[in-house]
Amino acid sequence: MTIKEVCEKYDITPDTLRYYERVGVIPEVTRTAGGIRNYTEKDMGWVQNAICFRSAGMPIEALIEYVRLFQQGDETIEARCQLLKDTREQIMEARKKYDIALQKLNYKISRYEEAVKTGILSWEEEPK
Amino acid sequence: MTIKEVCEKYDITPDTLRYYERVGVIPEVTRTAGGIRNYTEKDMGWVQNAICFRSAGMPIEALIEYVRLFQQGDETIEARCQLLKDTREQIMEARKKYDIALQKLNYKISRYEEAVKTGILSWEEEPK
DNA sequence: ATACACCTTAGAGTTTGCTCCAAGTCAATG
DNA sequence: CATTGACTTGGAGCAAACTCTAAGGTGTAT
């Protein structure tokens, strides 16, 4: 699969994909004889993972570290496991903050919807 | 309340608080005669909201827009309501991605934990 | 074989959101 | 009233994560 096809599939730019490979967020991609990237299923799996974890706020650095450990072979299995657990902790922590924000938003929106109907904007405490 | 006290309360730096005020993420803060910031309860409410929504990934620009609308008075109530709904949509979208990442992580971690015990690292499909 | 679209690299530039610095002001204490 | 420490501003600097540019190579359709 060409870089363009991968980009369309995952809605990402070629620049970003090349950047990910350059810095080590994904391992080096398979190439044609002419040097053009030709993504295999395995390559795509790495891409998919990178996109998924990035979209959950996992920093580039952590992804690079995981790939680095992976490439060092089986003796890094425990380290990789720990890295994933730490990552999970961070994502769960972040998600908690999202939930709190959503609660706040829901409260505000309910007040605003009432205000739009009645013309009266009332807050329990602080007017914001 | 002085800037320092507010910073301690919300675990944020004075630079960030001043930055928020400068760009309009929070409205102008109450000052002493000498020009020193003296945060009222109302000011603190804005600070708390800014921190909460920022931690859920709401962009600075959206927060500025909200404050701008707020300062224009009651005729912007509907616009503010819409902005909050759009924000909620985005945060819920982002949270979905967090959940997907967490599922992936849980699967990987379970495989790794087995590998740590048995020495065998097995994947359903792609080895990653 | 010659366009033509698409690919390559190295390296510079951009955006977002802070973070730091210098030079000066304010206020509490001895 | 002098010292000390926290506060002020404007503006520069920085880190993360892309994003763009220039100059050139690849591959395929006519």
mmCIF file of C-alpha atoms (C1' of nucleotides) in Angstrom:
data_model
loop_
_atom_site.group_PDB
_atom_site.id
_atom_site.type_symbol
_atom_site.label_atom_id
_atom_site.label_comp_id
_atom_site.label_asym_id
_atom_site.label_seq_id
_atom_site.Cartn_x
_atom_site.Cartn_y
_atom_site.Cartn_z
ATOM 1 C CA MET A 1 0.000 0.000 0.000
ATOM 2 C CA THR A 2 1.344 3.411 -0.925
ATOM 3 C CA ILE A 3 1.691 6.237 1.556
ATOM 4 C CA LYS A 4 -1.235 8.003 -0.052
ATOM 5 C CA GLU A 5 -3.536 5.037 0.400
ATOM 6 C CA VAL A 6 -2.523 4.629 4.017
ATOM 7 C CA CYS A 7 -3.152 8.313 4.558
ATOM 8 C CA GLU A 8 -6.621 8.100 3.071
ATOM 9 C CA LYS A 9 -7.404 5.016 5.102
ATOM 10 C CA TYR A 10 -6.430 6.599 8.403
ATOM 11 C CA ASP A 11 -7.160 10.243 7.590
ATOM 12 C CA ILE A 12 -3.656 11.509 8.216
ATOM 13 C CA THR A 13 -1.139 13.435 6.080
ATOM 14 C CA PRO A 14 1.897 11.890 4.357
ATOM 15 C CA ASP A 15 4.077 14.380 6.206
ATOM 16 C CA THR A 16 2.849 13.084 9.517
ATOM 17 C CA LEU A 17 3.397 9.461 8.501
ATOM 18 C CA ARG A 18 6.945 10.175 7.335
ATOM 19 C CA TYR A 19 7.540 12.173 10.492
ATOM 20 C CA TYR A 20 6.365 9.243 12.631
ATOM 21 C CA GLU A 21 8.769 6.942 10.858
ATOM 22 C CA ARG A 22 11.641 9.413 10.994
ATOM 23 C CA VAL A 23 11.443 9.929 14.763
ATOM 24 C CA GLY A 24 10.659 6.260 15.502
ATOM 25 C CA VAL A 25 6.980 6.338 16.457
ATOM 26 C CA ILE A 26 6.676 3.464 13.984
ATOM 27 C CA PRO A 27 9.496 1.163 12.821
ATOM 28 C CA GLU A 28 11.026 1.608 9.372
ATOM 29 C CA VAL A 29 8.511 0.892 6.660
ATOM 30 C CA THR A 30 8.986 -1.652 3.844
ATOM 31 C CA ARG A 31 10.181 -0.067 0.560
ATOM 32 C CA THR A 32 10.118 -0.854 -3.154
ATOM 33 C CA ALA A 33 13.399 -1.340 -5.031
ATOM 34 C CA GLY A 34 13.212 2.341 -5.958
ATOM 35 C CA GLY A 35 12.978 3.395 -2.338
ATOM 36 C CA ILE A 36 9.277 4.178 -2.231
ATOM 37 C CA ARG A 37 7.335 3.218 0.888
ATOM 38 C CA ASN A 38 5.166 0.160 0.416
ATOM 39 C CA TYR A 39 3.218 -0.457 3.616
ATOM 40 C CA THR A 40 2.599 -4.088 4.564
ATOM 41 C CA GLU A 41 -0.137 -5.257 6.924
ATOM 42 C CA LYS A 42 2.415 -5.223 9.723
ATOM 43 C CA ASP A 43 3.427 -1.659 8.911
ATOM 44 C CA MET A 44 -0.215 -0.652 8.881
ATOM 45 C CA GLY A 45 -0.716 -2.214 12.280
ATOM 46 C CA TRP A 46 1.981 0.017 13.699
ATOM 47 C CA VAL A 47 0.446 3.030 12.017
ATOM 48 C CA GLN A 48 -2.977 2.223 13.406
ATOM 49 C CA ASN A 49 -1.610 1.818 16.901
ATOM 50 C CA ALA A 50 0.354 5.041 16.718
ATOM 51 C CA ILE A 51 -2.730 6.975 15.618
ATOM 52 C CA CYS A 52 -4.900 5.366 18.268
ATOM 53 C CA PHE A 53 -2.525 6.082 21.137
ATOM 54 C CA ARG A 54 -1.689 9.571 19.914
ATOM 55 C CA SER A 55 -5.378 10.410 19.786
ATOM 56 C CA ALA A 56 -5.575 9.409 23.435
ATOM 57 C CA GLY A 57 -2.849 11.893 24.285
ATOM 58 C CA MET A 58 0.064 9.461 24.587
ATOM 59 C CA PRO A 59 3.185 11.540 23.934
ATOM 60 C CA ILE A 60 5.395 10.875 20.915
ATOM 61 C CA GLU A 61 8.261 10.134 23.288
ATOM 62 C CA ALA A 62 6.439 7.247 24.958
ATOM 63 C CA LEU A 63 5.559 5.712 21.607
ATOM 64 C CA ILE A 64 9.179 5.979 20.494
ATOM 65 C CA GLU A 65 10.279 4.310 23.711
ATOM 66 C CA TYR A 66 7.852 1.427 23.147
ATOM 67 C CA VAL A 67 9.087 0.839 19.589
ATOM 68 C CA ARG A 68 12.678 1.005 20.796
ATOM 69 C CA LEU A 69 12.004 -1.625 23.456
ATOM 70 C CA PHE A 70 10.111 -3.785 20.980
ATOM 71 C CA GLN A 71 13.053 -3.773 18.609
ATOM 72 C CA GLN A 72 15.384 -4.873 21.378
ATOM 73 C CA GLY A 73 13.562 -8.193 21.567
ATOM 74 C CA ASP A 74 12.115 -10.437 24.252
ATOM 75 C CA GLU A 75 14.254 -9.273 27.158
ATOM 76 C CA THR A 76 12.250 -6.016 27.160
ATOM 77 C CA ILE A 77 8.857 -7.655 27.595
ATOM 78 C CA GLU A 78 8.522 -6.605 31.214
ATOM 79 C CA ALA A 79 9.640 -3.068 30.454
ATOM 80 C CA ARG A 80 7.093 -2.832 27.655
ATOM 81 C CA CYS A 81 4.378 -4.161 29.920
ATOM 82 C CA GLN A 82 5.228 -1.532 32.521
ATOM 83 C CA LEU A 83 5.258 1.213 29.916
ATOM 84 C CA LEU A 84 1.793 0.189 28.755
ATOM 85 C CA LYS A 85 0.522 0.130 32.329
ATOM 86 C CA ASP A 86 1.895 3.605 32.999
ATOM 87 C CA THR A 87 0.309 4.804 29.791
ATOM 88 C CA ARG A 88 -3.007 3.296 30.807
ATOM 89 C CA GLU A 89 -2.809 5.078 34.133
ATOM 90 C CA GLN A 90 -2.218 8.408 32.429
ATOM 91 C CA ILE A 91 -5.027 7.941 29.954
ATOM 92 C CA MET A 92 -7.443 6.979 32.712
ATOM 93 C CA GLU A 93 -6.380 10.028 34.687
ATOM 94 C CA ALA A 94 -6.970 12.271 31.691
ATOM 95 C CA ARG A 95 -10.330 10.691 31.036
ATOM 96 C CA LYS A 96 -11.392 11.501 34.584
ATOM 97 C CA LYS A 97 -10.779 15.174 33.820
ATOM 98 C CA TYR A 98 -12.842 14.862 30.669
ATOM 99 C CA ASP A 99 -15.717 13.501 32.718
ATOM 100 C CA ILE A 100 -15.527 16.365 35.190
ATOM 101 C CA ALA A 101 -15.536 18.868 32.334
ATOM 102 C CA LEU A 102 -18.518 17.109 30.778
ATOM 103 C CA GLN A 103 -20.432 17.359 34.050
ATOM 104 C CA LYS A 104 -19.712 21.064 34.247
ATOM 105 C CA LEU A 105 -20.701 21.502 30.620
ATOM 106 C CA ASN A 106 -23.959 19.629 31.083
ATOM 107 C CA TYR A 107 -24.886 21.803 34.032
ATOM 108 C CA LYS A 108 -24.089 25.011 32.159
ATOM 109 C CA ILE A 109 -25.879 23.874 29.039
ATOM 110 C CA SER A 110 -29.013 23.002 31.033
ATOM 111 C CA ARG A 111 -28.977 26.495 32.538
ATOM 112 C CA TYR A 112 -28.470 28.086 29.151
ATOM 113 C CA GLU A 113 -31.247 26.056 27.569
ATOM 114 C CA GLU A 114 -33.587 27.249 30.251
ATOM 115 C CA ALA A 115 -32.414 30.800 29.658
ATOM 116 C CA VAL A 116 -33.019 30.499 25.947
ATOM 117 C CA LYS A 117 -36.617 29.406 26.737
ATOM 118 C CA THR A 118 -37.458 31.665 29.676
ATOM 119 C CA GLY A 119 -35.054 34.544 29.155
ATOM 120 C CA ILE A 120 -33.754 34.070 32.687
ATOM 121 C CA LEU A 121 -30.169 32.889 33.147
ATOM 122 C CA SER A 122 -29.831 31.535 36.685
ATOM 123 C CA TRP A 123 -26.801 29.963 38.323
ATOM 124 C CA GLU A 124 -26.587 28.083 41.557
ATOM 125 C CA GLU A 125 -23.543 30.061 42.610
ATOM 126 C CA GLU A 126 -21.133 32.011 40.441
ATOM 127 C CA PRO A 127 -22.580 33.666 37.324
ATOM 128 C CA LYS A 128 -20.491 32.382 34.433
ATOM 129 C CA MET B 1 -6.708 36.390 47.185
ATOM 130 C CA THR B 2 -3.253 37.005 45.767
ATOM 131 C CA ILE B 3 -2.041 35.383 42.568
ATOM 132 C CA LYS B 4 0.231 33.143 44.610
ATOM 133 C CA GLU B 5 -2.602 31.821 46.722
ATOM 134 C CA VAL B 6 -4.736 31.128 43.676
ATOM 135 C CA CYS B 7 -1.815 29.318 42.087
ATOM 136 C CA GLU B 8 -1.340 27.137 45.131
ATOM 137 C CA LYS B 9 -5.038 26.391 45.315
ATOM 138 C CA TYR B 10 -5.284 25.260 41.698
ATOM 139 C CA ASP B 11 -1.718 24.001 41.189
ATOM 140 C CA ILE B 12 -0.859 26.332 38.337
ATOM 141 C CA THR B 13 1.910 28.889 37.794
ATOM 142 C CA PRO B 14 1.489 32.689 38.058
ATOM 143 C CA ASP B 15 2.767 32.973 34.507
ATOM 144 C CA THR B 16 -0.031 30.790 33.250
ATOM 145 C CA LEU B 17 -2.658 32.729 35.191
ATOM 146 C CA ARG B 18 -1.380 36.056 33.871
ATOM 147 C CA TYR B 19 -1.233 34.561 30.398
ATOM 148 C CA TYR B 20 -4.853 33.419 30.658
ATOM 149 C CA GLU B 21 -5.895 36.916 31.630
ATOM 150 C CA ARG B 22 -3.768 38.584 28.969
ATOM 151 C CA VAL B 23 -5.206 36.563 26.096
ATOM 152 C CA GLY B 24 -8.744 36.607 27.482
ATOM 153 C CA VAL B 25 -9.254 33.030 28.700
ATOM 154 C CA ILE B 26 -10.504 34.697 31.892
ATOM 155 C CA PRO B 27 -11.860 38.245 32.175
ATOM 156 C CA GLU B 28 -9.729 40.995 33.722
ATOM 157 C CA VAL B 29 -9.068 40.288 37.358
ATOM 158 C CA THR B 30 -9.893 42.669 40.222
ATOM 159 C CA ARG B 31 -6.902 44.756 41.338
ATOM 160 C CA THR B 32 -5.754 46.624 44.460
ATOM 161 C CA ALA B 33 -5.206 50.379 44.312
ATOM 162 C CA GLY B 34 -1.547 49.627 43.602
ATOM 163 C CA GLY B 35 -2.414 47.507 40.568
ATOM 164 C CA ILE B 36 -1.838 44.099 42.136
ATOM 165 C CA ARG B 37 -4.242 41.298 41.254
ATOM 166 C CA ASN B 38 -6.687 40.517 44.050
ATOM 167 C CA TYR B 39 -8.828 37.565 42.964
ATOM 168 C CA THR B 40 -12.464 37.634 44.100
ATOM 169 C CA GLU B 41 -14.703 34.554 44.310
ATOM 170 C CA LYS B 42 -16.016 35.445 40.864
ATOM 171 C CA ASP B 43 -12.496 35.674 39.455
ATOM 172 C CA MET B 44 -11.675 32.317 41.012
ATOM 173 C CA GLY B 45 -14.738 30.796 39.400
ATOM 174 C CA TRP B 46 -13.440 31.806 35.998
ATOM 175 C CA VAL B 47 -10.021 30.421 36.825
ATOM 176 C CA GLN B 48 -11.476 27.119 37.954
ATOM 177 C CA ASN B 49 -13.538 26.809 34.800
ATOM 178 C CA ALA B 50 -10.626 27.650 32.551
ATOM 179 C CA ILE B 51 -8.465 25.007 34.216
ATOM 180 C CA CYS B 52 -11.223 22.407 34.065
ATOM 181 C CA PHE B 53 -11.984 22.929 30.391
ATOM 182 C CA ARG B 54 -8.351 23.215 29.405
ATOM 183 C CA SER B 55 -7.633 19.900 31.097
ATOM 184 C CA ALA B 56 -10.340 18.382 28.895
ATOM 185 C CA GLY B 57 -8.555 19.622 25.807
ATOM 186 C CA MET B 58 -10.754 22.630 25.053
ATOM 187 C CA PRO B 59 -8.589 25.004 23.012
ATOM 188 C CA ILE B 60 -7.584 28.402 24.355
ATOM 189 C CA GLU B 61 -9.374 29.988 21.398
ATOM 190 C CA ALA B 62 -12.755 28.509 22.338
ATOM 191 C CA LEU B 63 -12.393 29.700 25.919
ATOM 192 C CA ILE B 64 -11.536 33.191 24.697
ATOM 193 C CA GLU B 65 -14.589 33.162 22.457
ATOM 194 C CA TYR B 66 -16.814 32.179 25.352
ATOM 195 C CA VAL B 67 -15.522 34.984 27.572
ATOM 196 C CA ARG B 68 -15.908 37.450 24.704
ATOM 197 C CA LEU B 69 -19.532 36.428 24.194
ATOM 198 C CA PHE B 70 -20.175 36.550 27.932
ATOM 199 C CA GLN B 71 -18.913 40.112 28.100
ATOM 200 C CA GLN B 72 -21.232 41.152 25.293
ATOM 201 C CA GLY B 73 -24.217 40.472 27.514
ATOM 202 C CA ASP B 74 -27.541 38.670 27.278
ATOM 203 C CA GLU B 75 -27.975 38.825 23.520
ATOM 204 C CA THR B 76 -25.197 36.217 23.197
ATOM 205 C CA ILE B 77 -26.882 33.616 25.381
ATOM 206 C CA GLU B 78 -27.836 31.416 22.450
ATOM 207 C CA ALA B 79 -24.383 31.705 20.916
ATOM 208 C CA ARG B 80 -22.795 30.727 24.214
ATOM 209 C CA CYS B 81 -25.159 27.794 24.555
ATOM 210 C CA GLN B 82 -24.188 26.609 21.084
ATOM 211 C CA LEU B 83 -20.501 27.025 21.829
ATOM 212 C CA LEU B 84 -20.865 24.904 24.957
ATOM 213 C CA LYS B 85 -22.747 22.231 23.012
ATOM 214 C CA ASP B 86 -20.062 22.142 20.332
ATOM 215 C CA THR B 87 -17.442 21.885 23.028
ATOM 216 C CA ARG B 88 -19.317 19.029 24.666
ATOM 217 C CA GLU B 89 -19.472 17.245 21.331
ATOM 218 C CA GLN B 90 -15.724 17.562 20.867
ATOM 219 C CA ILE B 91 -14.932 16.399 24.378
ATOM 220 C CA MET B 92 -17.235 13.388 24.011
ATOM 221 C CA GLU B 93 -15.572 12.583 20.697
ATOM 222 C CA ALA B 94 -12.144 12.764 22.272
ATOM 223 C CA ARG B 95 -13.270 10.613 25.176
ATOM 224 C CA LYS B 96 -14.424 7.951 22.756
ATOM 225 C CA LYS B 97 -10.889 7.780 21.386
ATOM 226 C CA TYR B 98 -9.555 7.475 24.902
ATOM 227 C CA ASP B 99 -11.844 4.506 25.466
ATOM 228 C CA ILE B 100 -10.695 2.813 22.282
ATOM 229 C CA ALA B 101 -7.074 3.332 23.294
ATOM 230 C CA LEU B 102 -7.823 1.916 26.732
ATOM 231 C CA GLN B 103 -9.362 -1.200 25.183
ATOM 232 C CA LYS B 104 -6.311 -1.703 23.027
ATOM 233 C CA LEU B 105 -4.056 -1.137 26.009
ATOM 234 C CA ASN B 106 -5.952 -3.604 28.159
ATOM 235 C CA TYR B 107 -5.675 -6.266 25.489
ATOM 236 C CA LYS B 108 -1.963 -5.694 25.031
ATOM 237 C CA ILE B 109 -1.308 -5.599 28.751
ATOM 238 C CA SER B 110 -3.164 -8.881 29.247
ATOM 239 C CA ARG B 111 -0.973 -10.495 26.578
ATOM 240 C CA TYR B 112 2.164 -9.074 28.106
ATOM 241 C CA GLU B 113 1.220 -10.203 31.585
ATOM 242 C CA GLU B 114 0.760 -13.697 30.271
ATOM 243 C CA ALA B 115 4.110 -13.429 28.521
ATOM 244 C CA VAL B 116 5.806 -12.294 31.718
ATOM 245 C CA LYS B 117 4.387 -15.404 33.437
ATOM 246 C CA THR B 118 4.728 -18.015 30.695
ATOM 247 C CA GLY B 119 7.497 -16.556 28.565
ATOM 248 C CA ILE B 120 5.258 -16.784 25.517
ATOM 249 C CA LEU B 121 4.103 -13.556 23.863
ATOM 250 C CA SER B 122 1.092 -14.362 21.693
ATOM 251 C CA TRP B 123 -1.052 -12.006 19.631
ATOM 252 C CA GLU B 124 -4.341 -12.661 17.973
ATOM 253 C CA GLU B 125 -3.181 -11.004 14.784
ATOM 254 C CA GLU B 126 -0.355 -8.516 14.291
ATOM 255 C CA PRO B 127 2.673 -8.913 16.529
ATOM 256 C CA LYS B 128 3.161 -5.533 18.176
ATOM 257 C "C1'" DA C 1 10.012 8.113 -24.456
ATOM 258 C "C1'" DT C 2 7.960 11.693 -22.430
ATOM 259 C "C1'" DA C 3 4.625 13.545 -19.586
ATOM 260 C "C1'" DC C 4 2.516 13.403 -15.331
ATOM 261 C "C1'" DA C 5 1.326 12.380 -10.788
ATOM 262 C "C1'" DC C 6 3.334 10.873 -6.970
ATOM 263 C "C1'" DC C 7 7.236 9.817 -4.306
ATOM 264 C "C1'" DT C 8 11.866 10.962 -1.823
ATOM 265 C "C1'" DT C 9 14.967 13.734 1.621
ATOM 266 C "C1'" DA C 10 16.830 17.379 4.597
ATOM 267 C "C1'" DG C 11 15.852 20.982 6.783
ATOM 268 C "C1'" DA C 12 13.255 25.102 7.837
ATOM 269 C "C1'" DG C 13 8.833 27.035 9.462
ATOM 270 C "C1'" DT C 14 4.378 27.053 12.069
ATOM 271 C "C1'" DT C 15 1.048 26.597 15.813
ATOM 272 C "C1'" DT C 16 -0.301 26.054 20.474
ATOM 273 C "C1'" DG C 17 0.301 26.882 24.981
ATOM 274 C "C1'" DC C 18 2.817 28.049 27.941
ATOM 275 C "C1'" DT C 19 7.420 29.705 30.466
ATOM 276 C "C1'" DC C 20 11.099 32.700 31.347
ATOM 277 C "C1'" DC C 21 13.481 37.157 31.742
ATOM 278 C "C1'" DA C 22 14.588 42.032 32.704
ATOM 279 C "C1'" DA C 23 13.507 46.056 34.618
ATOM 280 C "C1'" DG C 24 10.828 48.211 37.418
ATOM 281 C "C1'" DT C 25 6.749 48.820 41.285
ATOM 282 C "C1'" DC C 26 4.285 47.675 45.607
ATOM 283 C "C1'" DA C 27 3.829 46.442 50.358
ATOM 284 C "C1'" DA C 28 4.982 44.447 54.751
ATOM 285 C "C1'" DT C 29 8.543 44.369 58.360
ATOM 286 C "C1'" DG C 30 12.528 45.877 61.371
ATOM 287 C "C1'" DC D 1 13.002 54.788 55.738
ATOM 288 C "C1'" DA D 2 15.311 50.883 54.065
ATOM 289 C "C1'" DT D 3 15.263 46.206 52.978
ATOM 290 C "C1'" DT D 4 13.149 42.264 51.317
ATOM 291 C "C1'" DG D 5 10.125 39.647 48.775
ATOM 292 C "C1'" DA D 6 6.275 39.369 45.978
ATOM 293 C "C1'" DC D 7 4.137 41.704 42.352
ATOM 294 C "C1'" DT D 8 3.938 44.198 37.648
ATOM 295 C "C1'" DT D 9 4.704 44.534 32.364
ATOM 296 C "C1'" DG D 10 6.297 43.613 27.621
ATOM 297 C "C1'" DG D 11 8.500 40.776 25.089
ATOM 298 C "C1'" DA D 12 11.495 36.904 24.098
ATOM 299 C "C1'" DG D 13 12.162 31.894 24.369
ATOM 300 C "C1'" DC D 14 10.773 27.123 24.349
ATOM 301 C "C1'" DA D 15 8.797 22.302 23.666
ATOM 302 C "C1'" DA D 16 5.748 19.345 21.248
ATOM 303 C "C1'" DA D 17 3.943 17.891 17.163
ATOM 304 C "C1'" DC D 18 3.429 18.566 13.193
ATOM 305 C "C1'" DT D 19 3.625 21.036 8.341
ATOM 306 C "C1'" DC D 20 5.784 23.013 4.499
ATOM 307 C "C1'" DT D 21 9.442 23.789 0.920
ATOM 308 C "C1'" DA D 22 12.911 22.888 -2.442
ATOM 309 C "C1'" DA D 23 15.181 19.983 -5.280
ATOM 310 C "C1'" DG D 24 15.104 15.991 -7.185
ATOM 311 C "C1'" DG D 25 13.825 10.615 -8.084
ATOM 312 C "C1'" DT D 26 10.098 6.865 -9.385
ATOM 313 C "C1'" DG D 27 6.579 4.688 -12.010
ATOM 314 C "C1'" DT D 28 3.013 4.294 -15.167
ATOM 315 C "C1'" DA D 29 -0.080 5.736 -18.930
ATOM 316 C "C1'" DT D 30 -0.159 7.218 -23.445
#
